[in-house]
CSV table of C-alpha atoms and ligand atoms in Angstrom, one decimal:
chain,number,residue,atom,x,y,z
A,1228,MET,CA,-0.2,0.1,-0.2
A,1229,ILE,CA,2.9,2.4,0.9
A,1230,ALA,CA,4.1,1.5,-2.8
A,1231,GLY,CA,1.1,2.7,-4.2
A,1232,VAL,CA,1.0,6.0,-2.2
A,1233,SER,CA,4.4,7.0,-3.1
A,1234,LYS,CA,4.7,6.3,-6.3
A,1235,ALA,CA,1.2,8.5,-6.9
A,1236,VAL,CA,3.2,10.9,-5.1
A,1237,PHE,CA,5.8,11.1,-7.3
A,1238,SER,CA,4.3,10.7,-9.8
A,1239,THR,CA,2.3,14.0,-9.5
A,1240,LEU,CA,5.4,15.6,-8.8
A,1241,ALA,CA,6.9,14.4,-12.1
A,1242,THR,CA,4.8,16.7,-13.4
A,1243,SER,CA,5.7,19.7,-11.5
A,1244,GLY,CA,7.8,22.3,-13.6
A,1245,VAL,CA,9.6,24.5,-10.8
A,1246,LEU,CA,10.6,21.3,-9.4
A,1247,LYS,CA,12.1,19.7,-12.9
A,1248,ARG,CA,14.0,23.5,-13.4
A,1249,LEU,CA,15.5,23.1,-10.3
A,1250,ALA,CA,16.3,18.9,-10.9
A,1251,SER,CA,18.1,20.3,-13.7
A,1252,ARG,CA,19.8,22.7,-12.7
A,1253,TYR,CA,21.4,20.4,-9.9
A,1254,GLY,CA,20.8,16.5,-10.9
A,1255,MET,CA,23.7,16.1,-13.3
A,1256,ARG,CA,26.7,19.1,-12.8
A,1257,ARG,CA,28.8,17.0,-11.2
A,1258,PRO,CA,30.2,13.6,-11.4
A,1259,GLN,CA,28.2,13.5,-7.5
A,1260,SER,CA,24.9,15.7,-8.7
A,1261,PHE,CA,22.7,13.2,-7.5
A,1262,ALA,CA,21.0,12.0,-11.0
A,1263,ARG,CA,24.3,10.5,-11.7
A,1264,ARG,CA,22.9,7.7,-9.3
A,1265,PHE,CA,20.8,6.3,-11.6
A,1266,VAL,CA,21.5,8.1,-15.1
A,1267,ALA,CA,24.9,7.5,-16.8
A,1268,GLY,CA,25.2,11.3,-18.3
A,1269,GLU,CA,23.7,13.4,-20.4
A,1270,THR,CA,25.2,12.5,-23.7
A,1271,LEU,CA,26.1,9.0,-26.0
A,1272,ALA,CA,29.8,9.2,-25.0
A,1273,GLU,CA,29.1,9.3,-21.3
A,1274,ALA,CA,26.6,6.0,-22.1
A,1275,MET,CA,29.2,4.7,-24.2
A,1276,ALA,CA,32.2,4.8,-20.9
A,1277,ALA,CA,29.4,4.0,-18.9
A,1278,ALA,CA,28.8,0.5,-20.8
A,1279,GLU,CA,32.1,-0.4,-21.6
A,1280,SER,CA,32.8,0.0,-17.7
A,1281,LEU,CA,29.8,-2.5,-17.0
A,1282,GLU,CA,31.4,-5.0,-19.4
A,1283,ARG,CA,34.2,-4.5,-17.9
A,1284,GLN,CA,32.6,-6.0,-15.0
A,1285,GLY,CA,30.6,-9.0,-17.4
A,1286,LEU,CA,27.7,-7.7,-17.4
A,1287,THR,CA,26.4,-6.6,-20.5
A,1288,VAL,CA,24.0,-3.6,-21.6
A,1289,THR,CA,20.9,-2.6,-22.9
A,1290,ILE,CA,20.4,1.9,-23.6
A,1291,ASP,CA,18.0,3.8,-23.3
A,1292,HIS,CA,18.1,7.0,-24.6
A,1293,LEU,CA,15.5,9.1,-22.0
A,1294,GLY,CA,12.3,10.4,-23.4
A,1295,GLU,CA,8.6,10.2,-23.4
A,1296,SER,CA,5.4,11.7,-23.5
A,1297,LEU,CA,6.1,13.3,-26.8
A,1298,THR,CA,3.3,15.0,-28.9
A,1299,ALA,CA,5.0,16.6,-31.9
A,1300,SER,CA,5.8,14.8,-34.7
A,1301,GLU,CA,9.2,16.4,-35.4
A,1302,THR,CA,9.9,16.0,-31.6
A,1303,ALA,CA,9.1,12.0,-32.2
A,1304,LEU,CA,10.9,11.5,-35.2
A,1305,ALA,CA,13.9,13.3,-34.0
A,1306,ALA,CA,14.1,10.9,-31.1
A,1307,THR,CA,14.0,8.3,-33.8
A,1308,ARG,CA,17.2,9.9,-35.6
A,1309,GLU,CA,18.8,9.9,-32.2
A,1310,TYR,CA,18.1,6.2,-31.7
A,1311,ILE,CA,19.4,5.2,-35.4
A,1312,ASP,CA,22.5,7.2,-34.2
A,1313,THR,CA,23.2,5.5,-31.1
A,1314,ILE,CA,22.3,2.2,-32.8
A,1315,ARG,CA,25.1,3.2,-34.4
A,1316,VAL,CA,28.0,4.5,-32.6
A,1317,ALA,CA,27.3,1.2,-30.3
A,1318,ALA,CA,27.8,-1.2,-32.7
A,1319,ALA,CA,30.9,1.0,-33.8
A,1320,ALA,CA,32.2,0.7,-30.0
A,1321,GLY,CA,31.3,-2.8,-29.9
A,1322,ILE,CA,28.7,-2.5,-27.0
A,1323,SER,CA,26.3,-5.4,-26.1
A,1324,ARG,CA,23.9,-5.1,-28.9
A,1325,ASN,CA,20.9,-4.0,-27.0
A,1326,LEU,CA,18.3,-1.3,-26.5
A,1327,SER,CA,15.1,0.1,-25.1
A,1328,VAL,CA,12.2,2.4,-26.5
A,1329,LYS,CA,9.6,3.9,-25.3
A,1330,LEU,CA,6.8,4.3,-28.0
A,1331,THR,CA,5.8,7.6,-26.5
A,1332,GLN,CA,9.2,9.4,-27.2
A,1333,ILE,CA,8.8,8.2,-31.0
A,1334,GLY,CA,5.1,9.1,-31.5
A,1335,LEU,CA,2.6,7.2,-29.5
A,1336,ASP,CA,0.8,10.3,-28.3
A,1337,VAL,CA,1.1,11.7,-31.7
A,1338,ASP,CA,-0.9,8.4,-33.4
A,1339,ARG,CA,0.1,4.5,-34.2
A,1340,ALA,CA,1.1,4.9,-37.5
A,1341,THR,CA,3.2,7.6,-36.3
A,1342,ALA,CA,4.7,5.4,-33.6
A,1343,THR,CA,4.6,2.2,-36.1
A,1344,ASP,CA,6.9,4.2,-38.5
A,1345,HIS,CA,9.2,5.4,-36.6
A,1346,LEU,CA,9.8,1.9,-34.5
A,1347,ARG,CA,10.3,0.2,-37.9
A,1348,ARG,CA,13.1,3.0,-39.2
A,1349,ILE,CA,15.2,2.2,-35.8
A,1350,LEU,CA,14.2,-2.0,-36.4
A,1351,GLU,CA,15.4,-1.3,-39.8
A,1352,ALA,CA,18.6,0.2,-38.4
A,1353,ALA,CA,19.0,-2.4,-36.2
A,1354,VAL,CA,18.5,-5.0,-38.4
A,1355,GLU,CA,21.5,-3.6,-39.9
A,1356,SER,CA,24.1,-3.8,-37.1
A,1357,ASP,CA,22.4,-7.3,-35.1
A,1358,PHE,CA,20.7,-5.4,-32.3
A,1359,PHE,CA,17.5,-6.1,-30.2
A,1360,VAL,CA,15.2,-3.7,-29.4
A,1361,ARG,CA,13.2,-3.8,-26.5
A,1362,ILE,CA,10.0,-1.6,-26.3
A,1363,ASP,CA,10.0,0.0,-22.6
A,1364,MET,CA,5.9,-1.1,-21.1
A,1365,GLU,CA,4.7,2.8,-20.1
A,1366,GLY,CA,1.4,3.0,-18.2
A,1367,SER,CA,-2.2,1.0,-19.1
A,1368,ALA,CA,-3.6,3.8,-21.4
A,1369,TYR,CA,-0.8,2.4,-23.3
A,1370,THR,CA,-0.5,-1.5,-22.7
A,1371,ALA,CA,-3.2,-2.7,-25.7
A,1372,HIS,CA,-1.3,-0.1,-28.3
A,1373,THR,CA,2.4,-0.5,-27.6
A,1374,LEU,CA,1.2,-4.9,-27.6
A,1375,ASP,CA,-1.2,-4.6,-31.2
A,1376,ILE,CA,2.6,-2.6,-32.9
A,1377,PHE,CA,4.4,-5.3,-31.7
A,1378,GLU,CA,2.4,-8.0,-33.1
A,1379,ASN,CA,1.9,-6.1,-36.0
A,1380,LEU,CA,5.6,-6.2,-36.5
A,1381,TRP,CA,6.1,-9.1,-35.3
A,1382,GLY,CA,3.4,-9.9,-38.0
A,1383,ILE,CA,5.4,-8.7,-41.4
A,1384,GLY,CA,8.4,-10.6,-40.2
A,1385,TYR,CA,10.7,-8.3,-37.7
A,1386,ARG,CA,12.3,-10.9,-35.2
A,1387,ASN,CA,14.5,-8.6,-33.7
A,1388,VAL,CA,12.0,-7.1,-31.0
A,1389,GLY,CA,10.6,-7.8,-27.5
A,1390,VAL,CA,7.8,-6.2,-25.7
A,1391,VAL,CA,8.0,-5.9,-21.3
A,1392,ILE,CA,5.0,-7.2,-19.1
A,1393,GLN,CA,3.7,-5.6,-16.4
A,1394,SER,CA,3.1,-8.4,-13.3
A,1395,CYS,CA,1.1,-5.8,-11.3
A,1396,LEU,CA,-1.4,-5.7,-14.3
A,1397,ARG,CA,-4.4,-8.1,-14.3
A,1398,ARG,CA,-4.2,-8.6,-18.0
A,1399,SER,CA,-0.6,-9.8,-18.3
A,1400,ALA,CA,-1.3,-13.8,-17.9
A,1401,ASP,CA,-2.9,-13.3,-21.1
A,1402,ASP,CA,-0.5,-11.6,-22.7
A,1403,VAL,CA,2.2,-13.9,-21.6
A,1404,ARG,CA,0.7,-16.7,-22.7
A,1405,ARG,CA,-0.1,-15.1,-26.5
A,1406,LEU,CA,3.5,-14.0,-26.4
A,1407,ASN,CA,4.6,-17.8,-25.4
A,1408,GLU,CA,2.7,-18.9,-28.2
A,1409,LEU,CA,4.8,-16.2,-30.6
A,1410,GLY,CA,7.4,-17.2,-29.4
A,1411,ALA,CA,8.0,-13.6,-28.8
A,1412,ARG,CA,11.0,-12.7,-25.9
A,1413,VAL,CA,9.3,-11.0,-23.2
A,1414,ARG,CA,10.9,-9.1,-20.5
A,1415,LEU,CA,9.3,-9.3,-16.6
A,1416,VAL,CA,8.8,-6.5,-14.5
A,1417,LYS,CA,6.4,-5.6,-12.1
A,1418,GLY,CA,5.0,-2.3,-13.1
A,1419,ALA,CA,6.8,1.5,-12.5
A,1420,TYR,CA,3.2,3.8,-13.2
A,1421,ARG,CA,0.6,4.5,-11.0
A,1422,GLU,CA,-2.5,2.2,-11.8
A,1423,PRO,CA,-6.5,1.9,-11.3
A,1424,LYS,CA,-7.8,-0.9,-8.9
A,1425,ASP,CA,-9.9,-2.2,-11.9
A,1426,VAL,CA,-7.0,-2.9,-14.2
A,1427,ALA,CA,-3.9,-3.6,-11.6
A,1428,PHE,CA,-3.3,-5.2,-8.2
A,1429,GLN,CA,-2.2,-2.3,-5.6
A,1430,VAL,CA,-0.9,-4.9,-2.9
A,1431,LYS,CA,2.6,-5.3,-3.0
A,1432,GLU,CA,2.4,-9.0,-1.7
A,1433,GLU,CA,0.4,-10.1,-4.6
A,1434,VAL,CA,2.5,-8.2,-7.4
A,1435,ASP,CA,4.5,-10.1,-6.2
A,1436,ALA,CA,2.9,-13.3,-6.2
A,1437,ARG,CA,2.0,-13.4,-9.9
A,1438,PHE,CA,5.3,-11.8,-10.6
A,1439,VAL,CA,5.8,-16.1,-9.6
A,1440,GLU,CA,3.4,-17.3,-12.1
A,1441,LEU,CA,4.5,-15.2,-14.7
A,1442,MET,CA,8.1,-15.8,-14.2
A,1443,ARG,CA,7.6,-19.5,-14.0
A,1444,VAL,CA,5.8,-19.8,-17.5
A,1445,LEU,CA,8.3,-17.3,-19.0
A,1446,VAL,CA,11.2,-19.5,-17.9
A,1447,SER,CA,9.5,-22.6,-18.8
A,1448,GLN,CA,8.2,-21.5,-21.5
A,1449,GLY,CA,9.2,-18.6,-23.1
A,1450,VAL,CA,11.8,-17.7,-25.2
A,1451,TYR,CA,15.3,-16.0,-23.4
A,1452,PRO,CA,13.0,-14.0,-20.9
A,1453,ALA,CA,14.0,-11.0,-19.1
A,1454,LEU,CA,13.4,-10.8,-15.7
A,1455,ALA,CA,14.3,-7.4,-14.4
A,1456,THR,CA,13.6,-6.7,-10.8
A,1457,HIS,CA,16.1,-5.6,-7.5
A,1458,ASP,CA,14.1,-7.8,-5.3
A,1459,PRO,CA,16.1,-10.8,-3.8
A,1460,ALA,CA,12.9,-13.1,-3.4
A,1461,MET,CA,11.8,-12.9,-6.8
A,1462,ILE,CA,15.3,-13.8,-8.0
A,1463,ALA,CA,15.6,-16.8,-5.9
A,1464,ALA,CA,12.1,-18.2,-6.8
A,1465,THR,CA,13.4,-17.9,-10.3
A,1466,GLN,CA,16.7,-19.5,-10.0
A,1467,GLN,CA,14.5,-22.4,-7.5
A,1468,HIS,CA,12.3,-22.6,-10.5
A,1469,ALA,CA,15.2,-23.4,-13.1
A,1470,THR,CA,16.9,-25.8,-10.8
A,1471,SER,CA,13.8,-27.8,-10.4
A,1472,GLN,CA,13.5,-27.9,-13.9
A,1473,GLY,CA,16.8,-28.2,-15.0
A,1474,ILE,CA,16.5,-25.1,-16.5
A,1475,ASP,CA,20.1,-24.4,-17.8
A,1476,LYS,CA,21.0,-20.2,-16.3
A,1477,SER,CA,21.8,-19.7,-20.1
A,1478,ARG,CA,18.1,-20.2,-21.2
A,1479,PHE,CA,17.4,-16.4,-19.4
A,1480,GLU,CA,18.7,-13.5,-18.2
A,1481,PHE,CA,18.2,-11.3,-14.8
A,1482,GLN,CA,18.0,-7.4,-15.5
A,1483,MET,CA,18.5,-4.2,-13.2
A,1484,LEU,CA,18.6,-0.8,-13.4
A,1485,PHE,CA,22.0,1.3,-13.5
A,1486,GLY,CA,22.9,1.9,-10.4
A,1487,ILE,CA,20.5,-0.2,-8.2
A,1488,ARG,CA,22.0,-3.8,-6.6
A,1489,ARG,CA,25.4,-3.0,-8.0
A,1490,ASP,CA,26.1,-5.7,-5.9
A,1491,LEU,CA,23.5,-8.0,-6.8
A,1492,GLN,CA,24.6,-7.7,-10.0
A,1493,ALA,CA,28.0,-8.4,-9.8
A,1494,SER,CA,27.3,-11.6,-7.4
A,1495,LEU,CA,24.7,-12.9,-10.3
A,1496,ALA,CA,27.0,-12.6,-12.8
A,1497,ALA,CA,29.9,-13.9,-10.8
A,1498,GLU,CA,27.4,-16.9,-10.0
A,1499,GLY,CA,27.3,-17.9,-14.0
A,1500,HIS,CA,23.7,-15.8,-14.8
A,1501,PRO,CA,23.2,-13.5,-17.7
A,1502,VAL,CA,23.2,-9.9,-16.0
A,1503,ARG,CA,21.7,-7.3,-18.1
A,1504,VAL,CA,22.0,-3.2,-16.9
A,1505,TYR,CA,19.2,-1.0,-18.3
A,1506,LEU,CA,21.8,2.1,-18.5
A,1507,PRO,CA,19.8,4.9,-19.6
A,1508,PHE,CA,21.0,9.0,-20.4
A,1509,GLY,CA,20.3,11.8,-22.0
A,1510,ARG,CA,18.4,15.2,-20.9
A,1511,GLU,CA,15.6,14.3,-20.1
A,1512,TRP,CA,15.7,12.5,-17.0
A,1513,PHE,CA,13.5,13.8,-15.1
A,1514,PRO,CA,10.4,11.3,-15.1
A,1515,TYR,CA,12.4,8.3,-15.2
A,1516,PHE,CA,14.3,9.6,-12.2
A,1517,MET,CA,11.5,10.4,-10.4
A,1518,ARG,CA,9.8,7.1,-10.9
A,1519,ARG,CA,13.0,5.7,-9.5
A,1520,LEU,CA,12.3,8.2,-6.1
A,1521,GLY,CA,8.6,6.9,-6.0
A,1522,GLU,CA,10.2,3.1,-5.9
A,1523,ARG,CA,12.3,3.7,-3.1
A,1524,PRO,CA,11.1,6.8,-0.8
A,1525,ALA,CA,14.2,6.6,1.3
A,1526,ASN,CA,16.5,7.8,-1.7
A,1527,VAL,CA,15.3,10.9,-1.6
A,1528,GLY,CA,17.4,10.9,1.6
A,1529,PHE,CA,20.4,10.9,-0.5
A,1530,VAL,CA,19.2,13.5,-2.8
A,1531,LEU,CA,18.8,16.0,-0.5
A,1532,LYS,CA,22.3,15.3,0.9
A,1533,SER,CA,23.9,15.7,-2.7
A,1534,LEU,CA,21.7,18.8,-3.1
A,1535,LEU,CA,23.1,20.7,0.2
A,1536,ARG,CA,27.1,20.0,-1.2
A,1537,GLU,CA,26.2,21.5,-4.2
A,1538,GLU,CA,24.8,24.6,-2.2
A,1539,ALA,CA,28.2,24.6,-0.3
A,1540,GLN,CA,29.8,24.7,-3.3
A,1541,PRO,CA,29.0,26.8,-6.0
B,2700,FDA,P1,10.7,-3.9,-5.8
B,2700,FDA,O1,10.1,-2.6,-5.8
B,2700,FDA,O2,10.2,-4.8,-4.4
B,2700,FDA,O3,12.3,-3.7,-5.2
B,2700,FDA,C1,12.8,-4.5,-4.2
B,2700,FDA,C2,14.4,-4.4,-3.6
B,2700,FDA,O4,14.9,-3.4,-4.6
B,2700,FDA,C3,14.3,-3.3,-2.8
B,2700,FDA,O5,13.7,-3.1,-1.4
B,2700,FDA,C4,15.0,-2.5,-3.0
B,2700,FDA,O6,16.5,-2.9,-2.6
B,2700,FDA,C5,15.7,-2.3,-4.2
B,2700,FDA,N1,14.8,-1.5,-5.3
B,2700,FDA,C6,13.8,-1.4,-6.1
B,2700,FDA,N2,14.0,-0.2,-6.4
B,2700,FDA,C7,14.8,0.7,-6.1
B,2700,FDA,C8,15.4,1.7,-6.6
B,2700,FDA,N3,14.4,2.1,-7.4
B,2700,FDA,N4,15.7,2.6,-5.8
B,2700,FDA,C9,16.7,1.8,-4.7
B,2700,FDA,N5,16.5,0.8,-4.5
B,2700,FDA,C10,15.7,-0.1,-5.4
B,2700,FDA,N6,8.8,-0.7,-15.7
B,2700,FDA,C11,7.9,-0.4,-16.2
B,2700,FDA,O7,6.8,-0.2,-15.6
B,2700,FDA,N7,8.3,-0.7,-17.9
B,2700,FDA,C12,8.7,-1.1,-18.2
B,2700,FDA,O8,9.4,-1.6,-19.4
B,2700,FDA,C13,10.4,-1.2,-16.9
B,2700,FDA,N8,11.4,-1.7,-17.4
B,2700,FDA,C14,12.5,-1.9,-16.4
B,2700,FDA,C15,14.1,-2.7,-17.0
B,2700,FDA,C16,14.5,-3.3,-15.8
B,2700,FDA,C17,15.5,-3.6,-16.2
B,2700,FDA,C18,14.2,-2.8,-14.9
B,2700,FDA,C19,15.4,-3.8,-13.6
B,2700,FDA,C20,13.1,-2.6,-14.1
B,2700,FDA,C21,12.1,-2.0,-15.4
B,2700,FDA,N9,10.7,-1.2,-15.1
B,2700,FDA,C22,9.9,-1.2,-16.2
B,2700,FDA,C23,11.0,-1.1,-13.3
B,2700,FDA,C24,10.0,-1.8,-12.5
B,2700,FDA,O9,8.5,-2.2,-13.0
B,2700,FDA,C25,9.8,-1.6,-10.9
B,2700,FDA,O10,9.1,-0.2,-11.6
B,2700,FDA,C26,11.5,-1.5,-10.8
B,2700,FDA,O11,12.3,-2.7,-10.6
B,2700,FDA,C27,11.3,-1.9,-9.0
B,2700,FDA,O12,10.7,-3.3,-8.7
B,2700,FDA,P2,11.2,-3.9,-8.3
B,2700,FDA,O13,11.3,-5.8,-9.3
B,2700,FDA,O14,12.8,-4.2,-8.0
B,2700,FDA,O15,10.8,-4.6,-6.9
């Protein structure tokens, strides 16, 4: 319940222009500024440096050029071009060939045709460079559109693309079944958005129980699923299920967010599990950052400490 309340508070704060201006001024200013805990930097060069460092530690990455909710087709097209540049630069740098994209960043709020066309351009560039593209899942108002666009592109033959399913949503068991039948790659998460009761479970225990149920179906029947969580209980349940079913570690991967539970990322990789780090970069980091605070209000403490430091050294 508390998790639901803090998600609500932080999603409201995420729309505050004043807060965004203040955060943008201080959040990335120095190497130790608070937003850098969760965001690799504002430039592609900073993201590449962070990716290289993670890969030296035996991890792989999925790169997210931050941005969402773009309502003009020109800005959505510009974001699409930036993704295509990211593919070329990452391929040239030899970084893991994996991107994460939000459809509202490339035109879903303009219309479905725009988002589909832009995603297709990204997938074409991705095919050329042997990249996999994961479509992130946004709030439940977008779930059906996102899955329809995915299935449409899958239907015309793209196979270098996968989606995300949120265990908090009541519809997710049906979606997982359909995606498994297609042979699509799924990333399973708990869900980062504040959702209404009729579409989503509200209590953490229920969301966790659904995560375990969906994880079992995906690990047993899915195609290289990604279990994206920092929750030791979800990770232990996954390991236990795989062991009991004789499923090798190489048939699924764990994913975690940049800057969160680095200890767990390292220990799972050391045990021989494939571990991918979601690596966000870009100037539009504020809504992403606010979702991370909403997941763990204790993070606010470190933001305040960092802000005091910033004030002390102008
Ligand atoms: P839970 O919230 O129960 O946290 C378990 C433990 O993890 C906490 O006790 C704490 O130790 C640690 N932790 C979790 N969040 C933290 C934070 N912000 N700061 C510090 N510690 C934290 N969501 C979505 O709706 N659509 C998407 O496409 C994606 N994509 C995605 C990719 C990847 C790679 C990950 C890891 C997550 C996502 N998510 C997402 C976010 C996801 O839905 C969820 O909100 C977060 O992962 C937090 O949930 P946990 O499973 O970690 O469990």
